[in-house]
PDB file of C-alpha atoms and ligand atoms in Angstrom:
ATOM      1  CA  MET A  12      81.727  40.094 190.680  1.00 61.00           C
ATOM      2  CA  GLU A  13      84.020  40.367 188.232  1.00 65.00           C
ATOM      3  CA  GLY A  14      87.105  42.499 188.885  1.00 56.00           C
ATOM      4  CA  ALA A  15      87.896  44.508 191.673  1.00 53.00           C
ATOM      5  CA  PRO A  16      87.234  46.824 193.994  1.00 55.00           C
ATOM      6  CA  ASP A  17      83.381  47.344 193.932  1.00 65.00           C
ATOM      7  CA  ALA A  18      82.735  50.776 192.194  1.00 76.00           C
ATOM      8  CA  GLY A  19      78.751  50.256 192.491  1.00 93.00           C
ATOM      9  CA  LEU A  20      78.612  49.250 188.791  1.00 97.00           C
ATOM     10  CA  ARG A  21      76.237  46.665 187.433  1.00 97.00           C
ATOM     11  CA  LEU A  22      76.501  45.625 183.468  1.00 98.00           C
ATOM     12  CA  LEU A  23      73.665  44.274 181.642  1.00 98.00           C
ATOM     13  CA  GLY A  24      75.139  42.415 178.613  1.00 98.00           C
ATOM     14  CA  MET A  25      75.065  39.517 176.113  1.00 98.00           C
ATOM     15  CA  TRP A  26      78.645  37.124 176.050  1.00 97.00           C
ATOM     16  CA  ALA A  27      78.939  37.501 172.220  1.00 96.00           C
ATOM     17  CA  SER A  28      78.076  41.230 171.711  1.00 97.00           C
ATOM     18  CA  PRO A  29      81.389  43.284 170.851  1.00 96.00           C
ATOM     19  CA  PHE A  30      79.658  46.195 172.070  1.00 98.00           C
ATOM     20  CA  VAL A  31      79.335  44.957 175.731  1.00 98.00           C
ATOM     21  CA  GLN A  32      82.958  43.670 175.234  1.00 98.00           C
ATOM     22  CA  ARG A  33      83.695  47.345 174.811  1.00 98.00           C
ATOM     23  CA  VAL A  34      82.592  48.019 178.172  1.00 98.00           C
ATOM     24  CA  GLN A  35      84.229  45.081 179.738  1.00 98.00           C
ATOM     25  CA  LEU A  36      87.647  45.798 178.564  1.00 98.00           C
ATOM     26  CA  ALA A  37      87.348  49.628 179.698  1.00 98.00           C
ATOM     27  CA  LEU A  38      86.329  48.435 182.944  1.00 98.00           C
ATOM     28  CA  LYS A  39      89.148  46.088 183.291  1.00 97.00           C
ATOM     29  CA  LEU A  40      91.655  48.316 182.063  1.00 98.00           C
ATOM     30  CA  LYS A  41      90.374  50.795 184.607  1.00 97.00           C
ATOM     31  CA  GLY A  42      90.510  48.131 187.207  1.00 96.00           C
ATOM     32  CA  LEU A  43      86.692  48.792 188.120  1.00 96.00           C
ATOM     33  CA  GLY A  44      84.802  45.854 189.692  1.00 96.00           C
ATOM     34  CA  TYR A  45      81.338  45.461 188.222  1.00 97.00           C
ATOM     35  CA  GLU A  46      78.217  43.191 188.627  1.00 97.00           C
ATOM     36  CA  TYR A  47      77.622  41.217 185.158  1.00 97.00           C
ATOM     37  CA  VAL A  48      74.022  40.462 184.317  1.00 98.00           C
ATOM     38  CA  GLU A  49      73.604  38.082 181.394  1.00 98.00           C
ATOM     39  CA  GLU A  50      70.477  39.103 179.207  1.00 98.00           C
ATOM     40  CA  ASP A  51      68.693  36.879 176.782  1.00 98.00           C
ATOM     41  CA  LEU A  52      67.922  38.907 173.947  1.00 97.00           C
ATOM     42  CA  SER A  53      65.180  36.760 172.696  1.00 95.00           C
ATOM     43  CA  ASN A  54      63.353  37.513 175.756  1.00 98.00           C
ATOM     44  CA  LYS A  55      64.584  40.842 177.238  1.00 98.00           C
ATOM     45  CA  SER A  56      64.055  41.398 180.969  1.00 98.00           C
ATOM     46  CA  PRO A  57      61.745  44.231 181.963  1.00 98.00           C
ATOM     47  CA  THR A  58      65.228  45.703 183.651  1.00 98.00           C
ATOM     48  CA  LEU A  59      66.530  46.091 180.030  1.00 98.00           C
ATOM     49  CA  LEU A  60      63.516  47.614 178.549  1.00 98.00           C
ATOM     50  CA  LEU A  61      63.219  50.181 181.599  1.00 98.00           C
ATOM     51  CA  LEU A  62      66.912  51.026 181.434  1.00 98.00           C
ATOM     52  CA  ASN A  63      67.182  51.435 177.704  1.00 98.00           C
ATOM     53  CA  PRO A  64      63.905  52.235 176.582  1.00 98.00           C
ATOM     54  CA  VAL A  65      64.703  53.917 173.626  1.00 98.00           C
ATOM     55  CA  HIS A  66      67.077  51.296 172.041  1.00 98.00           C
ATOM     56  CA  GLN A  67      66.295  48.225 174.058  1.00 98.00           C
ATOM     57  CA  LYS A  68      69.620  47.035 173.555  1.00 98.00           C
ATOM     58  CA  VAL A  69      73.146  45.930 175.606  1.00 98.00           C
ATOM     59  CA  PRO A  70      75.134  47.189 176.764  1.00 98.00           C
ATOM     60  CA  VAL A  71      73.758  49.152 179.707  1.00 98.00           C
ATOM     61  CA  LEU A  72      75.812  50.216 182.594  1.00 98.00           C
ATOM     62  CA  LEU A  73      74.334  50.979 185.878  1.00 98.00           C
ATOM     63  CA  HIS A  74      76.225  53.752 187.962  1.00 97.00           C
ATOM     64  CA  GLY A  75      74.432  53.513 191.397  1.00 96.00           C
ATOM     65  CA  ASP A  76      70.926  54.059 190.192  1.00 95.00           C
ATOM     66  CA  ARG A  77      72.031  55.931 186.845  1.00 97.00           C
ATOM     67  CA  PRO A  78      71.921  54.005 183.698  1.00 98.00           C
ATOM     68  CA  ILE A  79      74.146  54.602 180.733  1.00 98.00           C
ATOM     69  CA  ALA A  80      73.267  53.005 177.577  1.00 98.00           C
ATOM     70  CA  GLU A  81      75.313  52.862 173.840  1.00 98.00           C
ATOM     71  CA  SER A  82      78.761  51.529 174.059  1.00 98.00           C
ATOM     72  CA  LEU A  83      80.662  54.710 173.268  1.00 98.00           C
ATOM     73  CA  VAL A  84      78.727  57.011 175.382  1.00 98.00           C
ATOM     74  CA  ILE A  85      79.614  54.433 178.156  1.00 98.00           C
ATOM     75  CA  LEU A  86      83.278  54.365 177.360  1.00 98.00           C
ATOM     76  CA  GLU A  87      83.348  58.287 177.699  1.00 98.00           C
ATOM     77  CA  TYR A  88      81.450  58.019 180.885  1.00 98.00           C
ATOM     78  CA  ILE A  89      83.770  55.577 182.398  1.00 98.00           C
ATOM     79  CA  ASP A  90      86.881  57.313 180.864  1.00 98.00           C
ATOM     80  CA  GLU A  91      85.561  60.641 182.187  1.00 97.00           C
ATOM     81  CA  THR A  92      84.494  59.347 185.790  1.00 97.00           C
ATOM     82  CA  TRP A  93      87.589  57.567 186.489  1.00 97.00           C
ATOM     83  CA  THR A  94      90.288  59.843 185.022  1.00 96.00           C
ATOM     84  CA  GLU A  95      93.211  59.188 187.464  1.00 94.00           C
ATOM     85  CA  ARG A  96      93.191  55.110 186.304  1.00 94.00           C
ATOM     86  CA  TYR A  97      94.344  54.039 182.769  1.00 97.00           C
ATOM     87  CA  PRO A  98      93.027  57.257 180.833  1.00 98.00           C
ATOM     88  CA  LEU A  99      91.674  55.716 177.538  1.00 98.00           C
ATOM     89  CA  MET A 100      91.339  59.119 175.486  1.00 98.00           C
ATOM     90  CA  PRO A 101      94.364  61.065 174.403  1.00 97.00           C
ATOM     91  CA  SER A 102      95.152  64.238 175.889  1.00 96.00           C
ATOM     92  CA  ASP A 103      95.565  66.310 172.735  1.00 96.00           C
ATOM     93  CA  PRO A 104      92.169  67.530 171.102  1.00 97.00           C
ATOM     94  CA  LEU A 105      93.204  67.273 167.744  1.00 96.00           C
ATOM     95  CA  GLU A 106      94.111  63.457 168.474  1.00 96.00           C
ATOM     96  CA  ARG A 107      90.698  63.220 170.604  1.00 97.00           C
ATOM     97  CA  ALA A 108      88.815  64.254 167.402  1.00 97.00           C
ATOM     98  CA  ALA A 109      90.753  61.611 165.340  1.00 97.00           C
ATOM     99  CA  VAL A 110      89.849  58.846 167.525  1.00 98.00           C
ATOM    100  CA  ARG A 111      86.291  60.045 167.551  1.00 98.00           C
ATOM    101  CA  PHE A 112      86.465  60.012 163.693  1.00 98.00           C
ATOM    102  CA  TRP A 113      87.707  56.720 163.646  1.00 98.00           C
ATOM    103  CA  CYS A 114      85.004  55.301 166.043  1.00 97.00           C
ATOM    104  CA  HIS A 115      82.462  56.786 163.548  1.00 96.00           C
ATOM    105  CA  PHE A 116      84.101  54.962 160.940  1.00 97.00           C
ATOM    106  CA  SER A 117      84.192  51.605 162.539  1.00 95.00           C
ATOM    107  CA  VAL A 118      80.442  51.768 163.284  1.00 92.00           C
ATOM    108  CA  ASP A 119      79.325  53.723 160.061  1.00 91.00           C
ATOM    109  CA  LYS A 120      81.390  51.929 157.394  1.00 95.00           C
ATOM    110  CA  LEU A 121      83.643  49.079 158.772  1.00 95.00           C
ATOM    111  CA  GLY A 122      80.736  47.509 160.898  1.00 94.00           C
ATOM    112  CA  LEU A 123      78.236  48.052 158.210  1.00 95.00           C
ATOM    113  CA  SER A 124      80.211  46.776 155.138  1.00 95.00           C
ATOM    114  CA  PHE A 125      81.268  43.475 157.379  1.00 92.00           C
ATOM    115  CA  LEU A 126      77.173  43.029 158.352  1.00 92.00           C
ATOM    116  CA  GLU A 127      76.787  42.833 154.442  1.00 93.00           C
ATOM    117  CA  VAL A 128      79.147  40.027 154.130  1.00 92.00           C
ATOM    118  CA  LEU A 129      77.605  37.886 157.234  1.00 91.00           C
ATOM    119  CA  LYS A 130      74.244  38.548 155.355  1.00 90.00           C
ATOM    120  CA  SER A 131      75.060  37.564 151.939  1.00 92.00           C
ATOM    121  CA  THR A 132      76.336  34.530 149.579  1.00 92.00           C
ATOM    122  CA  GLY A 133      78.157  34.048 146.433  1.00 92.00           C
ATOM    123  CA  ASP A 134      78.804  36.779 144.065  1.00 94.00           C
ATOM    124  CA  GLU A 135      77.190  38.972 146.602  1.00 94.00           C
ATOM    125  CA  GLN A 136      79.091  38.191 149.231  1.00 93.00           C
ATOM    126  CA  ARG A 137      82.490  38.487 147.072  1.00 93.00           C
ATOM    127  CA  ALA A 138      81.488  42.035 146.243  1.00 95.00           C
ATOM    128  CA  ALA A 139      80.580  42.794 149.968  1.00 94.00           C
ATOM    129  CA  ILE A 140      83.958  41.242 150.824  1.00 94.00           C
ATOM    130  CA  ARG A 141      85.685  43.677 148.513  1.00 94.00           C
ATOM    131  CA  GLU A 142      83.822  46.608 150.129  1.00 96.00           C
ATOM    132  CA  ALA A 143      84.740  45.727 153.670  1.00 95.00           C
ATOM    133  CA  LEU A 144      88.407  45.284 152.628  1.00 95.00           C
ATOM    134  CA  GLY A 145      88.323  48.531 151.209  1.00 96.00           C
ATOM    135  CA  ASN A 146      87.119  49.942 154.262  1.00 96.00           C
ATOM    136  CA  LEU A 147      90.011  47.832 156.055  1.00 95.00           C
ATOM    137  CA  LYS A 148      92.661  49.290 153.824  1.00 96.00           C
ATOM    138  CA  LEU A 149      91.569  52.936 155.060  1.00 97.00           C
ATOM    139  CA  LEU A 150      92.538  51.505 158.701  1.00 95.00           C
ATOM    140  CA  GLU A 151      95.710  50.198 157.089  1.00 96.00           C
ATOM    141  CA  ASP A 152      96.865  53.227 155.673  1.00 96.00           C
ATOM    142  CA  GLU A 153      96.022  55.044 158.749  1.00 95.00           C
ATOM    143  CA  LEU A 154      98.224  52.876 160.916  1.00 95.00           C
ATOM    144  CA  ARG A 155     100.942  52.842 158.296  1.00 95.00           C
ATOM    145  CA  GLU A 156     101.098  56.537 157.649  1.00 96.00           C
ATOM    146  CA  GLY A 157      98.396  58.218 159.182  1.00 94.00           C
ATOM    147  CA  LEU A 158      98.145  59.837 162.768  1.00 92.00           C
ATOM    148  CA  PHE A 159      98.742  56.593 164.456  1.00 95.00           C
ATOM    149  CA  ARG A 160     102.008  55.630 162.012  1.00 95.00           C
ATOM    150  CA  GLY A 161     104.861  53.696 163.830  1.00 92.00           C
ATOM    151  CA  ARG A 162     102.662  52.996 166.960  1.00 96.00           C
ATOM    152  CA  ARG A 163     102.122  49.431 168.534  1.00 97.00           C
ATOM    153  CA  PHE A 164      98.409  50.464 169.354  1.00 98.00           C
ATOM    154  CA  PHE A 165      96.335  53.203 168.051  1.00 97.00           C
ATOM    155  CA  GLY A 166      96.931  54.501 171.653  1.00 97.00           C
ATOM    156  CA  GLY A 167     100.494  54.491 171.509  1.00 97.00           C
ATOM    157  CA  GLU A 168     102.624  51.815 173.418  1.00 97.00           C
ATOM    158  CA  LYS A 169      99.268  51.093 175.488  1.00 97.00           C
ATOM    159  CA  MET A 170      96.020  50.211 173.971  1.00 98.00           C
ATOM    160  CA  GLY A 171      93.808  53.405 174.037  1.00 98.00           C
ATOM    161  CA  PHE A 172      89.869  54.452 173.246  1.00 98.00           C
ATOM    162  CA  LEU A 173      90.204  53.401 169.766  1.00 98.00           C
ATOM    163  CA  ASP A 174      92.101  50.201 170.277  1.00 98.00           C
ATOM    164  CA  VAL A 175      89.085  49.275 172.726  1.00 98.00           C
ATOM    165  CA  VAL A 176      86.350  50.218 170.201  1.00 98.00           C
ATOM    166  CA  ILE A 177      87.923  48.504 167.045  1.00 97.00           C
ATOM    167  CA  GLY A 178      89.653  45.648 168.823  1.00 97.00           C
ATOM    168  CA  CYS A 179      86.457  44.554 170.507  1.00 97.00           C
ATOM    169  CA  GLY A 180      84.812  44.761 167.047  1.00 94.00           C
ATOM    170  CA  TYR A 181      87.280  42.821 164.798  1.00 94.00           C
ATOM    171  CA  HIS A 182      89.651  40.874 167.195  1.00 94.00           C
ATOM    172  CA  TRP A 183      88.070  37.873 164.796  1.00 92.00           C
ATOM    173  CA  LEU A 184      89.398  39.003 161.546  1.00 92.00           C
ATOM    174  CA  PRO A 185      91.848  36.032 161.512  1.00 91.00           C
ATOM    175  CA  GLU A 186      88.571  33.722 161.618  1.00 90.00           C
ATOM    176  CA  LEU A 187      87.033  36.115 159.084  1.00 89.00           C
ATOM    177  CA  ASP A 188      86.197  33.292 156.612  1.00 90.00           C
ATOM    178  CA  GLU A 189      84.988  30.675 159.442  1.00 89.00           C
ATOM    179  CA  MET A 190      82.903  33.493 160.628  1.00 86.00           C
ATOM    180  CA  THR A 191      81.612  34.329 157.418  1.00 87.00           C
ATOM    181  CA  GLY A 192      81.743  31.748 155.146  1.00 85.00           C
ATOM    182  CA  ALA A 193      83.850  34.291 152.757  1.00 86.00           C
ATOM    183  CA  ASP A 194      87.004  33.414 150.918  1.00 85.00           C
ATOM    184  CA  PRO A 195      90.010  33.271 153.478  1.00 85.00           C
ATOM    185  CA  VAL A 196      91.899  36.831 153.586  1.00 87.00           C
ATOM    186  CA  GLU A 197      95.435  36.520 153.828  1.00 89.00           C
ATOM    187  CA  LEU A 198      95.737  39.330 156.614  1.00 91.00           C
ATOM    188  CA  ASP A 199      99.732  39.536 156.966  1.00 92.00           C
ATOM    189  CA  GLU A 200      99.835  39.743 153.251  1.00 92.00           C
ATOM    190  CA  GLY A 201      97.333  42.773 152.555  1.00 92.00           C
ATOM    191  CA  PHE A 202      97.265  44.175 155.858  1.00 96.00           C
ATOM    192  CA  PRO A 203     100.211  43.750 157.631  1.00 96.00           C
ATOM    193  CA  CYS A 204      99.966  46.647 159.998  1.00 96.00           C
ATOM    194  CA  LEU A 205      96.650  45.682 161.199  1.00 96.00           C
ATOM    195  CA  ALA A 206      97.595  41.811 161.282  1.00 96.00           C
ATOM    196  CA  LYS A 207     100.149  42.950 163.920  1.00 97.00           C
ATOM    197  CA  TRP A 208      97.871  45.058 165.703  1.00 97.00           C
ATOM    198  CA  VAL A 209      94.874  42.343 165.734  1.00 97.00           C
ATOM    199  CA  ARG A 210      98.198  39.956 167.224  1.00 97.00           C
ATOM    200  CA  ASP A 211      98.961  42.404 169.795  1.00 98.00           C
ATOM    201  CA  PHE A 212      95.520  43.227 170.820  1.00 98.00           C
ATOM    202  CA  ARG A 213      94.616  39.777 171.400  1.00 97.00           C
ATOM    203  CA  ALA A 214      97.686  38.962 173.340  1.00 97.00           C
ATOM    204  CA  GLN A 215      96.988  41.740 175.889  1.00 98.00           C
ATOM    205  CA  PRO A 216      95.973  40.103 179.542  1.00 98.00           C
ATOM    206  CA  GLU A 217      92.943  41.895 179.781  1.00 98.00           C
ATOM    207  CA  VAL A 218      91.815  41.212 176.628  1.00 98.00           C
ATOM    208  CA  LYS A 219      92.221  37.327 177.033  1.00 97.00           C
ATOM    209  CA  GLU A 220      89.863  37.706 180.254  1.00 97.00           C
ATOM    210  CA  VAL A 221      86.933  39.614 178.092  1.00 97.00           C
ATOM    211  CA  ILE A 222      87.256  38.204 174.476  1.00 96.00           C
ATOM    212  CA  PRO A 223      85.185  34.738 174.347  1.00 95.00           C
ATOM    213  CA  ASP A 224      86.723  31.771 172.962  1.00 94.00           C
ATOM    214  CA  HIS A 225      87.111  32.111 169.324  1.00 91.00           C
ATOM    215  CA  HIS A 226      85.931  28.450 168.489  1.00 93.00           C
ATOM    216  CA  LYS A 227      82.569  29.292 170.911  1.00 95.00           C
ATOM    217  CA  LEU A 228      82.333  32.777 168.878  1.00 95.00           C
ATOM    218  CA  VAL A 229      82.746  31.255 165.463  1.00 93.00           C
ATOM    219  CA  GLY A 230      79.882  28.425 166.352  1.00 94.00           C
ATOM    220  CA  TYR A 231      77.459  31.363 167.485  1.00 94.00           C
ATOM    221  CA  MET A 232      78.076  33.617 164.363  1.00 92.00           C
ATOM    222  CA  LYS A 233      77.628  30.526 162.028  1.00 91.00           C
ATOM    223  CA  VAL A 234      74.066  29.963 163.699  1.00 92.00           C
ATOM    224  CA  MET A 235      73.591  33.653 163.491  1.00 91.00           C
ATOM    225  CA  ARG A 236      74.349  33.468 159.839  1.00 92.00           C
ATOM    226  CA  GLU A 237      72.108  30.586 159.052  1.00 91.00           C
ATOM    227  CA  ARG A 238      69.288  32.350 160.944  1.00 91.00           C
ATOM    228  CA  ILE A 239      69.899  35.596 158.816  1.00 90.00           C
ATOM    229  CA  LEU A 240      69.964  33.843 155.712  1.00 90.00           C
ATOM    230  CA  ASN A 241      66.914  31.851 156.419  1.00 90.00           C
ATOM    231  CA  GLN A 242      64.851  34.710 157.538  1.00 84.00           C
ATOM    232  CA  GLY A 243      66.212  36.793 154.410  1.00 66.00           C
ATOM    233  CA  SER A 244      68.016  39.991 154.193  1.00 46.00           C
ATOM    234  CA  ALA A 245      65.508  42.075 155.591  1.00 43.00           C
ATOM    235  CA  SER A 246      66.128  41.180 158.926  1.00 45.00           C
ATOM    236  CA  ALA A 247      68.450  42.676 161.183  1.00 46.00           C
ATOM    237  CA  PRO A 248      70.514  40.327 163.410  1.00 46.00           C
ATOM    238  CA  ARG A 249      70.179  40.608 166.932  1.00 46.00           C
ATOM    239  CA  VAL A 250      73.906  40.325 167.647  1.00 43.00           C
TER     240      VAL A 250
HETATM  241  N1  GSH B 449      75.074  51.258 169.251  1.00 56.98           N
HETATM  242  C1  GSH B 449      74.809  50.256 170.043  1.00 56.98           C
HETATM  243  C2  GSH B 449      74.618  48.766 169.788  1.00 56.98           C
HETATM  244  C3  GSH B 449      74.278  47.764 170.716  1.00 56.98           C
HETATM  245  C4  GSH B 449      73.635  46.403 170.078  1.00 56.98           C
HETATM  246  O1  GSH B 449      73.218  46.169 168.917  1.00 56.98           O
HETATM  247  N2  GSH B 449      73.670  45.623 171.072  1.00 56.98           N
HETATM  248  C5  GSH B 449      72.912  44.423 170.534  1.00 56.98           C
HETATM  249  C6  GSH B 449      73.833  43.072 170.970  1.00 56.98           C
HETATM  250  S1  GSH B 449      75.123  43.029 170.049  1.00 56.98           S
HETATM  251  C7  GSH B 449      71.509  43.953 171.001  1.00 56.98           C
HETATM  252  O2  GSH B 449      71.329  44.495 172.131  1.00 56.98           O
HETATM  253  N3  GSH B 449      70.355  43.621 169.959  1.00 56.98           N
HETATM  254  C8  GSH B 449      69.207  43.546 170.702  1.00 56.98           C
HETATM  255  C9  GSH B 449      68.280  43.933 169.732  1.00 56.98           C
HETATM  256  O3  GSH B 449      68.648  44.433 168.526  1.00 56.98           O
HETATM  257  O4  GSH B 449      67.250  43.839 169.817  1.00 56.98           O
HETATM  258  C10 GSH B 449      75.914  50.161 170.926  1.00 56.98           C
HETATM  259  O5  GSH B 449      77.017  50.743 170.707  1.00 56.98           O
HETATM  260  O6  GSH B 449      75.629  49.870 172.242  1.00 56.98           O
END
């Protein structure tokens, strides 16, 4: 059992998955205990296939006997079910809309552009990195002069919904070159607000408990990258 007290929660996950880490971090911030079940994604359990027949992916959160799939959906469920503990979503509807907008951006644009970096080499990878850094710049601008300007976290003084989503997806940015074989990026120079935000995110005790050891993660990502490059760009990774 991870954490306390027992809220009748079971999480099907995979240790390296940023989507799973989002859910683990949200549960930690809410102080909710849960049973963790590690899935072997190369040999998915009948339970996973039964509970998430549409996507057959982790995470799946079981609350009692009710399964909830898709990390963003799970996060909203957790936040709306345990409203009195550490609210993740802002109360202002306009700010909630902005949080949802940047969550979509993180999935649709940022995530896809970094996947291209992982899947490519040489000139192709340099072009992919330019595209990914362009997307990162949009987030930097948002922290510097947008709705979240002057804040320590997107959520304010404390981490909120967007910090959980983007933080679990991109806490490894300082190790981008090691993970992807790309040229090193000077985060502090080009992205000072994001660089500070990543440092603050990684320093949070709940984050330290959830995010895997960076050496282990870099090793895992290198193996994934080799596998993807050997399979050809047509295959999607099972990360
Ligand atoms: N949109 C999903 C993505 C989840 C996802 O891609 N999970 C990966 C692990 S990181 C998975 O289960 N992959 C198995 C597969 O693709 O067969 C979410 O946000 O929960």
